[in-house]
Tab-separated table of C-alpha atoms in Angstrom:
chain	number	residue	atom	x	y	z
A	149	MET	CA	-78.528	13.912	-11.020
A	150	GLY	CA	-77.693	16.719	-13.224
A	151	LEU	CA	-75.468	17.234	-16.175
A	152	ILE	CA	-72.343	17.755	-14.067
A	153	GLY	CA	-72.954	14.493	-12.222
A	154	ARG	CA	-73.223	12.590	-15.501
A	155	ILE	CA	-69.956	14.125	-16.760
A	156	PHE	CA	-68.172	13.077	-13.529
A	157	ASP	CA	-69.655	9.588	-13.806
A	158	ALA	CA	-68.408	9.329	-17.390
A	159	LEU	CA	-64.918	10.478	-16.412
A	160	PHE	CA	-64.502	8.795	-13.025
A	161	GLY	CA	-67.309	6.287	-12.765
A	162	GLY	CA	-66.991	2.519	-12.559
A	163	GLY	CA	-63.698	2.646	-10.603
A	164	ARG	CA	-61.796	4.211	-13.513
A	165	ASN	CA	-60.136	7.515	-14.028
A	166	VAL	CA	-60.226	8.470	-17.709
A	167	VAL	CA	-57.978	11.509	-17.110
A	168	VAL	CA	-55.250	9.380	-15.491
A	169	GLU	CA	-55.551	6.686	-18.168
A	170	THR	CA	-55.268	9.295	-20.901
A	171	ALA	CA	-52.274	10.988	-19.256
A	172	GLN	CA	-50.488	7.641	-18.953
A	173	VAL	CA	-50.545	7.339	-22.718
A	174	PHE	CA	-48.268	10.398	-22.929
A	175	ARG	CA	-46.286	10.105	-19.681
A	176	GLU	CA	-45.152	7.045	-17.741
A	177	ASN	CA	-46.763	6.489	-14.360
A	178	ALA	CA	-43.933	7.325	-11.939
A	179	GLU	CA	-45.307	5.170	-9.139
A	180	GLN	CA	-45.600	2.080	-11.350
A	181	ALA	CA	-42.141	2.774	-12.819
A	182	GLY	CA	-40.673	2.842	-9.297
A	183	ILE	CA	-42.331	-0.458	-8.445
A	184	ARG	CA	-40.984	-2.078	-11.623
A	185	GLU	CA	-37.480	-0.694	-10.985
A	186	ALA	CA	-37.454	-1.962	-7.384
A	187	ALA	CA	-38.556	-5.411	-8.553
A	188	ALA	CA	-35.816	-5.492	-11.210
A	189	ARG	CA	-33.163	-4.497	-8.655
A	190	ALA	CA	-34.356	-7.149	-6.237
A	191	GLN	CA	-34.174	-9.811	-8.943
A	192	ALA	CA	-30.655	-8.700	-9.950
A	193	LEU	CA	-29.453	-8.795	-6.341
A	194	THR	CA	-30.932	-12.252	-5.914
A	195	GLN	CA	-29.123	-13.437	-9.027
A	196	PHE	CA	-25.798	-11.912	-7.924
A	197	GLY	CA	-26.188	-13.461	-4.490
A	198	ALA	CA	-26.810	-16.887	-6.034
A	199	GLU	CA	-23.656	-16.576	-8.147
A	200	PHE	CA	-21.396	-15.842	-5.187
A	201	ARG	CA	-22.964	-18.226	-2.721
A	202	ALA	CA	-20.476	-20.952	-1.799
A	203	THR	CA	-22.597	-24.074	-2.219
A	204	GLY	CA	-20.491	-27.193	-1.905
A	205	ARG	CA	-17.356	-25.677	-3.425
A	206	SER	CA	-14.067	-27.043	-2.224
A	207	ARG	CA	-10.892	-25.102	-1.517
A	208	PHE	CA	-9.459	-26.474	-4.741
A	209	ASP	CA	-12.363	-24.998	-6.765
A	210	ARG	CA	-11.928	-21.624	-5.083
A	211	LEU	CA	-8.152	-21.747	-5.685
A	212	LEU	CA	-8.655	-22.438	-9.392
A	213	ASP	CA	-11.222	-19.657	-9.651
A	214	GLY	CA	-8.673	-17.284	-8.113
A	215	LEU	CA	-5.931	-18.465	-10.496
A	216	ASN	CA	-8.229	-18.008	-13.483
A	217	ARG	CA	-8.644	-14.352	-12.528
A	218	LEU	CA	-4.892	-13.637	-12.444
A	219	PRO	CA	-3.739	-13.612	-16.121
A	220	ARG	CA	-5.546	-10.467	-17.241
A	221	PRO	CA	-4.324	-8.228	-14.408
A	222	LEU	CA	-0.827	-9.710	-14.651
A	223	LEU	CA	-0.709	-9.008	-18.390
A	224	ALA	CA	-1.986	-5.471	-17.871
A	225	TYR	CA	0.475	-4.667	-15.070
A	226	GLY	CA	3.294	-6.403	-16.952
A	227	THR	CA	2.647	-4.261	-20.018
A	228	LEU	CA	2.664	-1.104	-17.897
A	229	GLY	CA	5.913	-2.335	-16.333
A	230	LEU	CA	7.431	-2.658	-19.815
A	231	PHE	CA	6.572	0.983	-20.524
A	232	VAL	CA	8.254	2.032	-17.285
A	233	ALA	CA	11.307	-0.115	-18.077
A	234	ALA	CA	11.524	1.450	-21.555
A	235	MET	CA	11.666	4.919	-19.988
A	236	LEU	CA	14.060	4.059	-17.172
A	237	ASP	CA	16.609	2.091	-19.211
A	238	PRO	CA	15.970	2.204	-22.973
A	239	VAL	CA	19.062	0.163	-23.855
A	240	TRP	CA	18.106	-2.657	-21.458
A	241	PHE	CA	14.555	-2.616	-22.853
A	242	ALA	CA	15.795	-2.589	-26.469
A	243	SER	CA	18.096	-5.557	-25.847
A	244	ARG	CA	15.161	-7.548	-24.410
A	245	MET	CA	13.016	-6.639	-27.392
A	246	GLN	CA	15.827	-7.790	-29.707
A	247	GLY	CA	15.553	-11.182	-28.037
A	248	ILE	CA	11.824	-11.207	-28.694
A	249	ALA	CA	12.490	-10.336	-32.351
A	250	LEU	CA	14.477	-13.590	-32.620
A	251	VAL	CA	11.487	-15.747	-31.704
A	252	PRO	CA	10.534	-17.789	-34.809
A	253	ASP	CA	7.173	-17.251	-36.486
A	254	PRO	CA	5.717	-20.714	-35.670
A	255	LEU	CA	6.278	-20.063	-31.972
A	256	TRP	CA	4.472	-16.709	-32.288
A	257	TRP	CA	1.595	-18.491	-34.025
A	258	LEU	CA	1.430	-21.123	-31.282
A	259	MET	CA	1.432	-18.465	-28.588
A	260	GLY	CA	-1.201	-16.532	-30.542
A	261	ALA	CA	-3.411	-19.620	-30.730
A	262	ILE	CA	-3.099	-20.292	-26.999
A	263	VAL	CA	-3.785	-16.696	-26.039
A	264	SER	CA	-6.665	-16.404	-28.502
A	265	PHE	CA	-8.192	-19.579	-27.086
A	266	TYR	CA	-7.913	-18.098	-23.606
A	267	PHE	CA	-8.872	-14.498	-24.277
A	268	GLY	CA	-10.855	-14.677	-27.488
A	269	ALA	CA	-10.332	-14.938	-31.205
A	270	ARG	CA	-9.633	-11.259	-31.850
A	271	HIS	CA	-6.042	-11.506	-30.588
A	272	GLN	CA	-5.034	-13.704	-33.521
A	273	ALA	CA	-5.912	-10.999	-36.035
A	274	HIS	CA	-3.746	-8.483	-34.185
A	275	SER	CA	-0.739	-10.736	-33.427
A	276	GLN	CA	0.909	-10.245	-36.812
A	277	ASP	CA	0.438	-6.478	-36.570
A	278	PHE	CA	2.026	-6.668	-33.119
A	279	GLN	CA	5.087	-8.473	-34.487
A	280	ARG	CA	5.404	-5.937	-37.312
A	281	SER	CA	5.213	-3.060	-34.834
A	282	ILE	CA	7.957	-4.662	-32.710
A	283	ALA	CA	10.183	-4.879	-35.806
A	284	GLU	CA	9.507	-1.210	-36.602
A	285	THR	CA	10.299	-0.252	-33.023
A	286	MET	CA	13.552	-2.218	-33.098
A	287	ALA	CA	14.537	-0.382	-36.291
A	288	ARG	CA	14.315	2.883	-34.319
A	289	VAL	CA	16.607	1.672	-31.503
A	290	PRO	CA	19.885	3.104	-32.920
A	291	ALA	CA	18.334	6.558	-33.274
A	292	VAL	CA	16.911	6.359	-29.745
A	293	VAL	CA	20.309	5.323	-28.323
A	294	ALA	CA	22.033	8.174	-30.179
A	295	ASN	CA	19.435	10.696	-28.967
A	296	THR	CA	19.737	9.408	-25.408
A	297	ARG	CA	23.527	9.848	-25.527
A	298	LEU	CA	23.085	13.393	-26.829
A	299	LEU	CA	20.611	14.170	-24.063
A	300	GLU	CA	22.937	12.708	-21.425
A	301	GLY	CA	25.684	14.986	-22.777
A	302	MET	CA	23.475	18.030	-22.138
A	303	ARG	CA	23.216	17.571	-18.390
A	304	ALA	CA	24.208	20.572	-16.303
A	305	ASP	CA	27.129	18.714	-14.731
A	306	THR	CA	28.658	17.771	-18.097
A	307	PRO	CA	31.872	19.742	-18.878
A	308	ARG	CA	31.622	22.541	-21.491
A	309	VAL	CA	27.792	22.402	-21.666
A	310	ALA	CA	27.592	26.154	-21.074
A	311	ALA	CA	30.462	27.023	-23.455
A	312	THR	CA	29.899	30.234	-25.355
A	313	ASP	CA	30.527	30.658	-29.057
A	314	PRO	CA	30.511	33.639	-31.451
A	315	GLU	CA	26.687	33.626	-31.587
A	316	ALA	CA	26.592	34.392	-27.859
A	317	ASP	CA	28.536	37.605	-28.494
A	318	LEU	CA	25.998	38.672	-31.156
A	319	THR	CA	23.095	37.968	-28.786
A	320	ARG	CA	24.744	39.983	-26.003
A	321	ALA	CA	25.385	42.906	-28.403
A	322	ALA	CA	21.761	42.878	-29.539
A	323	LEU	CA	20.561	43.091	-25.945
A	324	GLU	CA	22.743	46.089	-24.991
A	325	PRO	CA	20.824	49.359	-25.117
A	326	GLY	CA	21.794	51.678	-27.961
A	327	ALA	CA	21.112	55.318	-28.727
A	328	ASN	CA	17.439	56.288	-28.531
A	329	PRO	CA	16.793	59.729	-30.069
A	330	ALA	CA	13.266	60.029	-28.657
A	331	LEU	CA	14.514	59.283	-25.157
A	332	GLN	CA	17.356	61.789	-25.535
A	333	ASP	CA	14.903	64.543	-26.637
A	334	TRP	CA	12.655	63.817	-23.669
A	335	GLN	CA	15.590	63.923	-21.268
A	336	ARG	CA	16.588	67.348	-22.599
A	337	THR	CA	13.110	68.757	-21.884
A	338	GLN	CA	13.051	67.484	-18.308
A	339	PRO	CA	14.227	69.926	-15.569
């Protein structure tokens, strides 16, 4: 064998491929990456399937699992419902929030402890800020009621909404065309 044969034996001999091995140092082998990814997906699907497999679970267990999944969506939809109620009838909403403002602090703490036990400890840190924000919101209720009454008075079907005053006469006078010397000169030159 010649020199070229020895070079090929050094690079590809013994069942190895030095070029491929060197390239894999700089770039991941796509085929091996696909095999690893497929194996990881298969393991994840097996784990998910084992979690949801009903092995010896009674109706009671399934009922309790379903009930345990209800509080979070109910709280989320209830909170969105409060926003809608605040927009539809602000006075009704404000009166309900006044009732909440009358709840004593120990009861808020007890509710905070129960909810934090159920949802996690971070709620307790925010519960006092929540109560303070409710108090600040309730302090704005009179202004909101007054603004709502003013807005209701501006409806198109309210009497005297479109009443004119002296400023309307000034606006109309400003919009009336006056003398325009350049236009008059141009009109004189036209046949």
